[in-house]
Tab-separated table of C-alpha atoms in Angstrom:
chain	number	residue	atom	x	y	z
A	25	MET	CA	16.938	-0.360	-14.327
A	26	HIS	CA	17.215	0.157	-10.578
A	27	ALA	CA	13.793	-0.535	-9.077
A	28	ALA	CA	13.847	2.469	-6.772
A	29	ASP	CA	14.307	4.771	-9.758
A	30	GLY	CA	11.246	3.445	-11.513
A	31	TRP	CA	10.294	0.850	-14.105
A	32	ILE	CA	9.295	1.069	-17.735
A	33	SER	CA	6.305	3.383	-17.970
A	34	ASP	CA	2.902	1.731	-18.215
A	35	ALA	CA	-0.134	3.946	-18.670
A	36	ARG	CA	-2.315	1.391	-16.865
A	37	LEU	CA	-0.479	1.844	-13.593
A	38	PRO	CA	-1.503	4.654	-11.245
A	39	ASP	CA	1.198	6.578	-9.399
A	40	HIS	CA	1.147	5.144	-5.895
A	41	GLY	CA	3.032	8.200	-4.620
A	42	VAL	CA	5.440	6.477	-2.229
A	43	ARG	CA	8.514	7.916	-3.935
A	44	ARG	CA	7.096	11.393	-3.390
A	45	ILE	CA	6.239	10.604	0.221
A	46	LEU	CA	9.812	9.524	0.887
A	47	GLY	CA	11.424	12.271	-1.189
A	48	VAL	CA	13.894	14.794	0.227
A	49	ASP	CA	11.492	17.741	0.400
A	50	ALA	CA	8.713	15.749	2.038
A	51	ARG	CA	11.178	14.291	4.501
A	52	ARG	CA	12.574	17.706	5.450
A	53	GLN	CA	9.073	19.046	5.992
A	54	ARG	CA	8.259	16.204	8.352
A	55	TRP	CA	11.392	16.973	10.352
A	56	LEU	CA	10.243	20.567	10.556
A	57	ASP	CA	6.835	19.346	11.733
A	58	VAL	CA	8.569	17.509	14.558
A	59	GLU	CA	10.653	20.571	15.471
A	60	ALA	CA	7.446	22.621	15.645
A	61	ALA	CA	5.680	19.984	17.755
A	62	LEU	CA	8.699	19.774	20.066
A	63	ALA	CA	8.837	23.545	20.623
A	64	MET	CA	5.094	23.772	21.294
A	65	ALA	CA	5.199	20.806	23.689
A	66	GLN	CA	8.144	22.301	25.559
A	67	ALA	CA	6.354	25.641	25.800
A	68	GLU	CA	3.372	23.848	27.307
A	69	VAL	CA	5.506	22.538	30.178
A	70	GLY	CA	7.510	25.744	30.577
A	71	LEU	CA	10.827	24.641	29.046
A	72	VAL	CA	10.605	27.082	26.124
A	73	PRO	CA	8.950	30.533	25.994
A	74	GLN	CA	5.546	30.324	24.347
A	75	GLU	CA	6.318	33.271	22.075
A	76	SER	CA	9.458	31.520	20.806
A	77	ALA	CA	7.574	28.283	20.282
A	78	ASP	CA	4.938	30.136	18.264
A	79	VAL	CA	7.627	31.708	16.083
A	80	ILE	CA	9.361	28.356	15.575
A	81	ALA	CA	6.087	26.685	14.606
A	82	ALA	CA	5.236	29.516	12.208
A	83	HIS	CA	8.604	29.260	10.447
A	84	ALA	CA	8.796	25.460	10.356
A	85	ARG	CA	7.705	25.380	6.744
A	86	LEU	CA	10.125	24.393	4.010
A	87	GLU	CA	8.894	27.166	1.729
A	88	LYS	CA	9.968	29.708	4.376
A	89	LEU	CA	13.539	28.418	4.443
A	90	ASP	CA	16.417	28.777	2.010
A	91	VAL	CA	16.573	25.300	0.457
A	92	SER	CA	19.804	26.100	-1.366
A	93	ALA	CA	21.338	26.910	2.015
A	94	LEU	CA	20.132	23.540	3.321
A	95	ASP	CA	21.746	21.737	0.380
A	96	ALA	CA	24.972	23.689	0.729
A	97	GLY	CA	25.061	23.130	4.477
A	98	GLN	CA	24.530	19.421	4.076
A	99	ALA	CA	27.335	19.235	1.506
A	100	ARG	CA	29.628	21.231	3.780
A	101	THR	CA	28.898	19.504	7.089
A	102	GLY	CA	28.065	16.021	5.869
A	103	HIS	CA	25.113	16.121	8.283
A	104	LEU	CA	21.422	15.845	7.463
A	105	MET	CA	19.962	17.676	10.442
A	106	MET	CA	22.421	20.409	11.425
A	107	PRO	CA	21.783	22.601	8.345
A	108	LEU	CA	18.018	22.332	8.918
A	109	VAL	CA	18.326	23.359	12.578
A	110	THR	CA	20.662	26.217	11.644
A	111	GLU	CA	18.419	27.492	8.855
A	112	LEU	CA	15.262	27.251	10.977
A	113	ALA	CA	17.003	29.138	13.804
A	114	ARG	CA	18.128	31.835	11.349
A	115	ALA	CA	14.598	32.202	9.969
A	116	CYS	CA	13.194	32.569	13.505
A	117	GLY	CA	15.586	35.380	14.359
A	118	GLU	CA	18.117	35.846	17.124
A	119	GLU	CA	15.577	36.228	19.919
A	120	HIS	CA	13.735	32.999	19.232
A	121	GLY	CA	16.089	30.878	17.131
A	122	GLY	CA	18.123	29.765	20.113
A	123	TRP	CA	15.180	27.675	21.341
A	124	VAL	CA	15.082	25.527	18.192
A	125	HIS	CA	15.896	21.817	18.771
A	126	TRP	CA	15.992	22.358	22.552
A	127	GLY	CA	17.242	19.254	24.379
A	128	ALA	CA	16.816	17.065	21.296
A	129	THR	CA	19.268	15.034	19.234
A	130	THR	CA	19.271	14.422	15.499
A	131	GLN	CA	17.736	10.962	15.674
A	132	ASN	CA	14.842	12.240	17.802
A	133	ILE	CA	13.759	14.552	15.012
A	134	GLN	CA	14.793	12.385	12.098
A	135	GLN	CA	13.303	9.111	13.315
A	136	THR	CA	10.066	10.674	14.535
A	137	GLY	CA	9.691	12.566	11.255
A	138	ASP	CA	10.537	9.487	9.230
A	139	VAL	CA	7.956	7.489	11.176
A	140	LEU	CA	5.372	9.991	9.924
A	141	GLY	CA	6.518	9.197	6.384
A	142	VAL	CA	6.413	5.473	7.042
A	143	ARG	CA	2.878	5.901	8.350
A	144	GLU	CA	1.831	7.650	5.153
A	145	ALA	CA	3.522	5.034	2.959
A	146	HIS	CA	2.046	2.260	5.123
A	147	ALA	CA	-1.432	3.652	4.416
A	148	VAL	CA	-0.679	3.425	0.688
A	149	LEU	CA	0.384	-0.208	1.042
A	150	VAL	CA	-2.759	-1.072	2.988
A	151	ASP	CA	-4.897	0.579	0.307
A	152	LEU	CA	-3.089	-1.339	-2.441
A	153	VAL	CA	-3.579	-4.616	-0.561
A	154	LEU	CA	-7.294	-3.803	-0.473
A	155	ASP	CA	-7.197	-3.324	-4.254
A	156	VAL	CA	-5.598	-6.756	-4.588
A	157	LEU	CA	-8.220	-8.307	-2.301
A	158	ASP	CA	-10.993	-6.663	-4.326
A	159	ALA	CA	-9.605	-8.156	-7.518
A	160	CYS	CA	-9.125	-11.568	-5.913
A	161	ALA	CA	-12.696	-11.569	-4.587
A	162	ALA	CA	-14.107	-10.850	-8.033
A	163	LEU	CA	-12.005	-13.572	-9.679
A	164	ALA	CA	-12.801	-16.136	-6.989
A	165	GLU	CA	-16.543	-15.500	-7.235
A	166	ASP	CA	-16.680	-15.308	-11.025
A	167	HIS	CA	-14.705	-18.536	-11.442
A	168	ALA	CA	-15.799	-20.432	-8.350
A	169	THR	CA	-17.080	-23.353	-10.483
A	170	VAL	CA	-14.627	-23.177	-13.420
A	171	VAL	CA	-12.845	-26.531	-13.288
A	172	MET	CA	-9.120	-26.716	-13.995
A	173	PRO	CA	-6.266	-29.109	-13.281
A	174	GLY	CA	-4.846	-28.885	-9.811
A	175	ARG	CA	-1.097	-29.359	-9.948
A	176	THR	CA	1.392	-30.558	-7.362
A	177	HIS	CA	5.149	-30.806	-7.924
A	178	GLY	CA	4.643	-29.530	-11.466
A	179	GLN	CA	2.283	-32.351	-12.468
A	180	GLN	CA	-1.489	-32.689	-12.730
A	181	ALA	CA	-2.911	-33.874	-9.400
A	182	VAL	CA	-6.704	-33.678	-8.934
A	183	PRO	CA	-9.142	-31.101	-10.307
A	184	ILE	CA	-9.805	-27.811	-8.548
A	185	THR	CA	-11.605	-24.691	-9.661
A	186	PHE	CA	-9.853	-21.521	-10.702
A	187	GLY	CA	-11.819	-19.712	-8.010
A	188	PHE	CA	-10.224	-21.994	-5.413
A	189	LYS	CA	-6.736	-21.169	-6.718
A	190	VAL	CA	-7.419	-17.452	-6.453
A	191	ALA	CA	-8.903	-17.961	-2.988
A	192	ALA	CA	-5.516	-19.254	-1.806
A	193	TRP	CA	-3.956	-15.978	-2.994
A	194	ALA	CA	-6.626	-13.936	-1.231
A	195	ASP	CA	-6.261	-15.940	1.973
A	196	ALA	CA	-2.542	-15.148	2.122
A	197	MET	CA	-3.121	-11.469	1.348
A	198	LEU	CA	-5.644	-11.260	4.185
A	199	ARG	CA	-2.958	-12.415	6.603
A	200	HIS	CA	-0.476	-9.928	5.165
A	201	LEU	CA	-3.060	-7.198	5.735
A	202	GLU	CA	-3.347	-8.257	9.392
A	203	ARG	CA	0.444	-8.266	9.741
A	204	LEU	CA	0.742	-4.806	8.220
A	205	GLU	CA	-1.909	-3.414	10.504
A	206	GLY	CA	-0.383	-5.139	13.519
A	207	LEU	CA	2.752	-3.034	13.073
A	208	ARG	CA	1.025	0.250	13.876
A	209	GLU	CA	1.316	0.229	17.663
A	210	ARG	CA	5.013	-0.659	17.589
A	211	MET	CA	5.998	1.475	14.598
A	212	PHE	CA	4.133	4.744	14.863
A	213	VAL	CA	5.707	6.251	17.981
A	214	ALA	CA	7.519	9.509	18.761
A	215	MET	CA	10.985	9.473	20.308
A	216	THR	CA	12.380	12.617	21.980
A	217	GLY	CA	14.575	11.178	24.723
A	218	GLY	CA	17.706	13.110	23.792
A	219	ALA	CA	21.292	12.024	23.231
A	220	THR	CA	21.023	8.543	24.738
A	221	GLY	CA	17.296	8.333	25.389
A	222	THR	CA	17.364	9.197	29.089
A	223	PHE	CA	15.702	12.663	28.858
A	224	ALA	CA	18.868	14.074	30.475
A	225	ALA	CA	18.515	17.488	28.803
A	226	MET	CA	14.817	17.889	29.711
A	227	GLY	CA	14.733	16.189	33.091
A	228	GLN	CA	11.472	15.162	34.740
A	229	ALA	CA	9.449	17.014	32.103
A	230	GLY	CA	10.964	14.881	29.330
A	231	PRO	CA	8.474	12.010	29.223
A	232	HIS	CA	5.548	14.445	29.273
A	233	VAL	CA	7.120	16.471	26.466
A	234	GLN	CA	7.407	13.293	24.397
A	235	GLU	CA	3.762	12.478	25.062
A	236	LEU	CA	2.730	15.974	23.993
A	237	VAL	CA	4.852	15.765	20.828
A	238	ALA	CA	3.311	12.405	20.056
A	239	ALA	CA	-0.216	13.732	20.577
A	240	ARG	CA	0.415	16.694	18.265
A	241	LEU	CA	1.668	14.345	15.533
A	242	GLY	CA	-0.953	11.660	16.024
A	243	LEU	CA	1.615	9.127	17.204
A	244	GLY	CA	2.104	6.962	20.240
A	245	SER	CA	4.856	7.735	22.753
A	246	MET	CA	7.871	5.438	22.802
A	247	ALA	CA	7.889	3.634	26.147
A	248	LEU	CA	11.685	3.591	26.327
A	249	PRO	CA	13.210	6.106	23.903
A	250	SER	CA	16.570	4.354	23.506
A	251	ARG	CA	18.158	5.165	20.170
A	252	SER	CA	19.405	1.581	19.792
A	253	ILE	CA	15.897	0.113	19.537
A	254	ALA	CA	15.372	-0.779	15.867
A	255	ASP	CA	13.433	-4.049	15.871
A	256	PRO	CA	10.083	-2.454	14.839
A	257	PHE	CA	11.708	-1.281	11.615
A	258	GLY	CA	13.219	-4.712	11.068
A	259	GLU	CA	9.762	-6.178	11.581
A	260	LEU	CA	8.313	-3.802	8.991
A	261	VAL	CA	10.846	-4.847	6.356
A	262	THR	CA	10.327	-8.533	7.177
A	263	VAL	CA	6.537	-8.305	6.950
A	264	ILE	CA	6.795	-6.498	3.623
A	265	ALA	CA	9.242	-9.122	2.344
A	266	LEU	CA	6.863	-11.911	3.323
A	267	MET	CA	4.035	-10.167	1.491
A	268	SER	CA	6.259	-9.800	-1.565
A	269	ALA	CA	6.767	-13.570	-1.602
A	270	THR	CA	3.024	-14.012	-2.104
A	271	GLY	CA	3.101	-11.397	-4.861
A	272	SER	CA	5.915	-13.277	-6.576
A	273	THR	CA	4.047	-16.564	-6.165
A	274	ILE	CA	1.025	-15.118	-7.954
A	275	ALA	CA	3.199	-13.575	-10.661
A	276	TYR	CA	5.013	-16.871	-11.277
A	277	GLU	CA	1.699	-18.729	-11.409
A	278	VAL	CA	0.101	-16.326	-13.888
A	279	SER	CA	3.226	-16.499	-16.054
A	280	ARG	CA	3.267	-20.294	-15.958
A	281	LEU	CA	-0.422	-20.655	-16.695
A	282	SER	CA	-0.118	-18.232	-19.615
A	283	ALA	CA	2.585	-20.280	-21.384
A	284	ALA	CA	1.525	-21.509	-24.824
A	285	GLU	CA	1.624	-25.117	-23.592
A	286	VAL	CA	-0.878	-24.309	-20.828
A	287	GLY	CA	-2.822	-21.244	-21.981
A	288	GLU	CA	-5.288	-21.108	-19.102
A	289	VAL	CA	-4.917	-17.422	-18.206
A	290	ARG	CA	-3.235	-14.371	-19.693
A	291	GLU	CA	-2.052	-11.005	-18.487
A	292	ASN	CA	-4.096	-8.373	-20.316
A	293	LEU	CA	-1.687	-6.458	-22.536
A	294	PRO	CA	-2.297	-3.249	-24.517
A	295	PRO	CA	-3.097	-3.783	-28.247
A	296	ASP	CA	0.215	-2.286	-29.355
A	297	ASP	CA	2.340	-4.233	-26.882
A	298	VAL	CA	5.540	-5.686	-28.354
A	299	GLY	CA	7.092	-8.753	-26.770
A	300	SER	CA	10.200	-9.143	-28.872
A	301	THR	CA	12.184	-7.406	-31.631
A	302	THR	CA	12.725	-10.728	-33.403
A	303	MET	CA	9.669	-12.839	-32.518
A	304	PRO	CA	6.493	-10.958	-33.472
A	305	GLN	CA	4.227	-13.557	-31.851
A	306	LYS	CA	5.536	-12.998	-28.307
A	307	ARG	CA	3.087	-11.913	-25.586
A	308	ASN	CA	5.274	-11.672	-22.505
A	309	ALA	CA	3.694	-11.349	-19.075
A	310	LYS	CA	5.551	-8.099	-18.455
A	311	LEU	CA	3.956	-6.931	-15.232
A	312	CYS	CA	4.383	-10.419	-13.802
A	313	GLN	CA	8.054	-10.364	-14.750
A	314	ASP	CA	8.335	-6.968	-13.062
A	315	MET	CA	6.782	-8.406	-9.914
A	316	VAL	CA	9.213	-11.303	-9.772
A	317	THR	CA	12.177	-8.945	-10.162
A	318	ILE	CA	10.817	-6.475	-7.613
A	319	GLY	CA	10.075	-9.245	-5.143
A	320	ALA	CA	13.580	-10.689	-5.364
A	321	HIS	CA	15.092	-7.239	-4.769
A	322	LEU	CA	12.721	-6.554	-1.901
A	323	ARG	CA	13.365	-9.836	-0.098
A	324	SER	CA	17.105	-9.276	-0.337
A	325	LEU	CA	16.612	-6.262	1.949
A	326	THR	CA	15.507	-8.475	4.830
A	327	GLY	CA	19.082	-9.447	5.610
A	328	LEU	CA	20.130	-5.807	5.587
A	329	ALA	CA	17.311	-4.852	7.957
A	330	LEU	CA	18.085	-7.648	10.385
A	331	GLU	CA	21.746	-6.665	10.441
A	332	ALA	CA	20.641	-3.082	11.094
A	333	VAL	CA	18.790	-4.155	14.239
A	334	ILE	CA	22.209	-4.859	15.770
A	335	HIS	CA	23.611	-1.725	17.464
A	336	ALA	CA	26.828	-1.104	19.326
A	337	GLY	CA	26.285	1.002	22.433
A	338	GLU	CA	23.300	3.345	22.612
A	339	VAL	CA	23.272	3.938	18.858
A	340	ASP	CA	25.312	2.937	15.822
A	341	GLY	CA	25.267	5.326	12.879
A	342	ALA	CA	26.148	2.637	10.356
A	343	ALA	CA	23.259	0.467	11.538
A	344	SER	CA	20.866	3.437	11.391
A	345	ALA	CA	21.927	4.213	7.828
A	346	MET	CA	21.420	0.585	6.814
A	347	MET	CA	17.949	0.558	8.319
A	348	ASP	CA	16.987	3.814	6.605
A	349	GLU	CA	17.957	2.269	3.273
A	350	ALA	CA	16.141	-1.006	3.949
A	351	VAL	CA	12.929	0.703	5.080
A	352	GLU	CA	12.807	3.241	2.244
A	353	GLN	CA	13.542	0.703	-0.474
A	354	SER	CA	11.104	-1.826	0.984
A	355	LEU	CA	8.229	0.648	1.046
A	356	ILE	CA	8.877	1.798	-2.523
A	357	LEU	CA	9.332	-1.706	-3.908
A	358	ALA	CA	6.288	-3.060	-2.076
A	359	ALA	CA	4.110	-0.357	-3.608
A	360	ASP	CA	5.641	-1.055	-7.027
A	361	GLN	CA	4.790	-4.734	-6.739
A	362	LEU	CA	1.307	-4.270	-5.294
A	363	VAL	CA	0.192	-1.757	-7.905
A	364	ARG	CA	1.215	-4.256	-10.597
A	365	LEU	CA	-0.447	-7.131	-8.809
A	366	ALA	CA	-3.741	-5.260	-8.569
A	367	ALA	CA	-3.539	-4.357	-12.275
A	368	VAL	CA	-2.822	-7.940	-13.371
A	369	LEU	CA	-5.560	-9.498	-11.247
A	370	SER	CA	-8.225	-6.913	-12.043
A	371	GLU	CA	-7.723	-7.403	-15.800
A	372	LEU	CA	-6.723	-11.077	-15.910
A	373	GLU	CA	-8.015	-13.016	-18.914
A	374	VAL	CA	-9.261	-16.516	-18.011
A	375	PHE	CA	-9.832	-19.321	-20.539
A	376	PRO	CA	-12.148	-22.065	-19.162
A	377	ASP	CA	-12.163	-23.959	-22.486
A	378	ARG	CA	-8.406	-24.351	-22.345
A	379	MET	CA	-8.643	-25.508	-18.744
A	380	ARG	CA	-11.122	-28.152	-19.848
A	381	ARG	CA	-8.837	-29.274	-22.668
A	382	ASN	CA	-5.926	-29.589	-20.246
A	383	LEU	CA	-8.062	-31.676	-17.904
A	384	ASP	CA	-8.485	-34.163	-20.748
A	385	LEU	CA	-4.776	-34.432	-21.604
A	386	THR	CA	-4.308	-37.591	-19.529
A	387	GLY	CA	-7.439	-39.302	-20.735
A	388	GLY	CA	-8.984	-39.300	-17.282
A	389	ALA	CA	-5.873	-40.028	-15.180
A	390	ILE	CA	-6.384	-36.802	-13.239
A	391	MET	CA	-9.392	-38.602	-11.718
A	392	ALA	CA	-7.328	-41.540	-10.476
A	393	GLU	CA	-7.976	-40.613	-6.841
A	394	ALA	CA	-11.742	-40.682	-7.307
A	395	LEU	CA	-11.570	-44.103	-8.971
A	396	MET	CA	-9.231	-45.423	-6.286
A	397	MET	CA	-11.538	-44.305	-3.471
A	398	ALA	CA	-14.533	-45.968	-5.142
A	399	LEU	CA	-12.652	-49.260	-5.593
A	400	ALA	CA	-11.265	-49.060	-2.060
A	401	GLU	CA	-14.734	-49.676	-0.663
A	402	THR	CA	-14.485	-53.323	-1.804
A	403	LEU	CA	-10.764	-53.835	-2.462
A	404	GLY	CA	-9.305	-51.908	0.431
A	405	ARG	CA	-7.295	-48.742	-0.006
A	406	GLN	CA	-3.836	-50.237	-0.614
A	407	ASP	CA	-4.968	-52.790	-3.201
A	408	ALA	CA	-7.083	-50.132	-4.912
A	409	HIS	CA	-4.101	-47.768	-4.993
A	410	GLU	CA	-1.915	-50.470	-6.576
A	411	LEU	CA	-4.536	-51.305	-9.194
A	412	VAL	CA	-5.110	-47.692	-10.215
A	413	HIS	CA	-1.382	-46.892	-10.167
A	414	GLU	CA	-0.729	-49.833	-12.477
A	415	ALA	CA	-3.443	-48.603	-14.854
A	416	ALA	CA	-2.049	-45.068	-14.816
A	417	MET	CA	1.490	-46.219	-15.604
A	418	ARG	CA	0.228	-48.454	-18.419
A	419	SER	CA	-1.693	-45.560	-19.949
A	420	VAL	CA	1.513	-43.511	-19.974
A	421	ASP	CA	3.821	-46.271	-21.189
A	422	HIS	CA	1.479	-47.400	-23.976
A	423	GLN	CA	0.074	-43.953	-24.724
A	424	GLU	CA	-3.484	-45.111	-24.097
A	425	ASP	CA	-6.284	-43.158	-22.474
A	426	PHE	CA	-6.507	-43.922	-18.793
A	427	ALA	CA	-10.272	-44.298	-19.169
A	428	THR	CA	-9.789	-46.969	-21.836
A	429	VAL	CA	-7.282	-48.882	-19.730
A	430	VAL	CA	-9.479	-49.045	-16.630
A	431	ALA	CA	-12.580	-49.876	-18.663
A	432	GLN	CA	-10.790	-53.022	-19.910
A	433	ASP	CA	-9.646	-54.207	-16.488
A	434	PRO	CA	-11.992	-56.884	-15.118
A	435	ARG	CA	-10.996	-55.997	-11.530
A	436	VAL	CA	-12.633	-52.643	-12.201
A	437	THR	CA	-15.589	-53.677	-14.367
A	438	GLU	CA	-16.728	-56.394	-11.971
A	439	ARG	CA	-17.055	-53.750	-9.272
A	440	LEU	CA	-18.163	-50.677	-11.214
A	441	SER	CA	-20.595	-50.242	-14.073
A	442	ARG	CA	-19.664	-48.336	-17.216
A	443	THR	CA	-21.887	-45.451	-16.091
A	444	GLU	CA	-20.175	-45.357	-12.698
A	445	ILE	CA	-16.736	-45.319	-14.328
A	446	ILE	CA	-17.725	-42.456	-16.630
A	447	THR	CA	-19.099	-40.490	-13.678
A	448	LEU	CA	-15.996	-41.140	-11.577
A	449	LEU	CA	-13.763	-39.892	-14.390
A	450	ASP	CA	-15.677	-36.612	-14.793
A	451	PRO	CA	-13.384	-33.866	-13.416
A	452	ALA	CA	-16.338	-31.721	-12.406
A	453	LYS	CA	-17.419	-34.428	-9.954
A	454	HIS	CA	-14.201	-34.372	-7.939
A	455	VAL	CA	-13.463	-30.759	-7.034
A	456	GLY	CA	-14.520	-31.193	-3.433
A	457	LEU	CA	-15.541	-27.939	-1.774
A	458	SER	CA	-13.634	-25.783	-4.254
A	459	ALA	CA	-16.592	-23.560	-5.109
A	460	GLU	CA	-17.758	-23.171	-1.519
A	461	LEU	CA	-14.267	-22.346	-0.286
A	462	ALA	CA	-13.736	-19.886	-3.124
A	463	ARG	CA	-16.969	-18.039	-2.363
A	464	ALA	CA	-16.369	-18.039	1.386
A	465	THR	CA	-12.866	-16.622	0.934
A	466	ALA	CA	-14.143	-14.012	-1.496
A	467	GLN	CA	-16.679	-12.998	1.133
A	468	ARG	CA	-13.930	-12.650	3.745
A	469	ALA	CA	-11.896	-10.549	1.344
A	470	ARG	CA	-14.849	-8.298	0.571
A	471	GLY	CA	-15.559	-7.965	4.274
A	472	ALA	CA	-12.001	-6.900	4.955
A	473	VAL	CA	-12.193	-4.256	2.220
A	474	ALA	CA	-15.590	-2.969	3.320
A	475	ALA	CA	-14.424	-2.647	6.931
A	476	ARG	CA	-11.524	-0.424	5.912
A	477	ARG	CA	-12.996	1.684	3.137
A	478	PRO	CA	-15.850	4.143	3.370
A	479	MET	CA	-18.868	3.605	1.164
A	480	GLY	CA	-18.282	4.771	-2.376
A	481	HIS	CA	-14.482	4.687	-2.158
């Protein structure tokens, strides 16, 4: 199923609303909002009669226009904006309709209106990131001391806590939040510079008109309203793609840790969930699989967006169309992924007993670093590394517990007592600052949420 059209229904997932925000009707209304703001701004500087501006603003409501005429006009002309301008002018009447779209070009209205939609969708993404951070903070705090195997290159490395693992996810999401918010000044600007961005049709009043339009719409004013400037939109798509990579990382990790051979966490599935028509035992991490698919689709849009930054002349219609597609799809897909990520993390099942069992799979070899560092104090680091490596390989080759192998090595026993060896091979003794880092990151995440959400949200 095409991601932009929706995924399999899941009653646990709230409607994030981005598809509605970017829908045809909502988009047309935002264009009308810009036309109204333009007329009122031009009336303020004397370019348009105030009475005409008032009439234009009063009629710039989609419900006051003939939508079937808009659809028919678009089909006939192959143009998005011309039917809207024509229908708004008709609705305003002959006396006032001639002032509609005065001195503006299609992209002025379309891009400024679409920026309003991007702003609304951007707010949804920020809110969903806060949901993810909330869920991460709770997991990191609740499992700050739950010891599990740390893994590097697919193999057990040294112990960590599950709270520390989640803290790494939260830390990345905090940076994505900063990146998203950093886009605002560059993205949320009005552009009314006319055919090539020089204000030729409005003259000296043009920049002031743009400032007034921007103020009415709650936007900034584009410093140089050239229609070929597209890098802020490319930046938006790239930032969203980067965020999606973290979402996919988390989804992959939850899926991997929920495999039967690992069993340390599990996506919470409804009681009646079915994983397979032929294998009744299957519990597939469905939302995680969704997130991986969504993320791959989303990141593929980065190339399209970067190509769309390249314009020939003062504007290139093909590039603009590519960017529209990349931005719309990115916003929808990002919301799709984030709403799933928040659901998975907020309901994630964690199994500390299974983590403990997995820590014991190597018979203590996961604590090889701790033993090596203790022996290094008398042997030196390199000799200690060689000794412990030899013991680890022997335990694998002969299928013996690592603890048994080292306890029989006189080079170890003459330096460490049995009690010291047992203590050194306790995974809970070698998690470093896992718990402290998990709690500190959770606190940062909670602080970020609290700073952006009113009390009681």
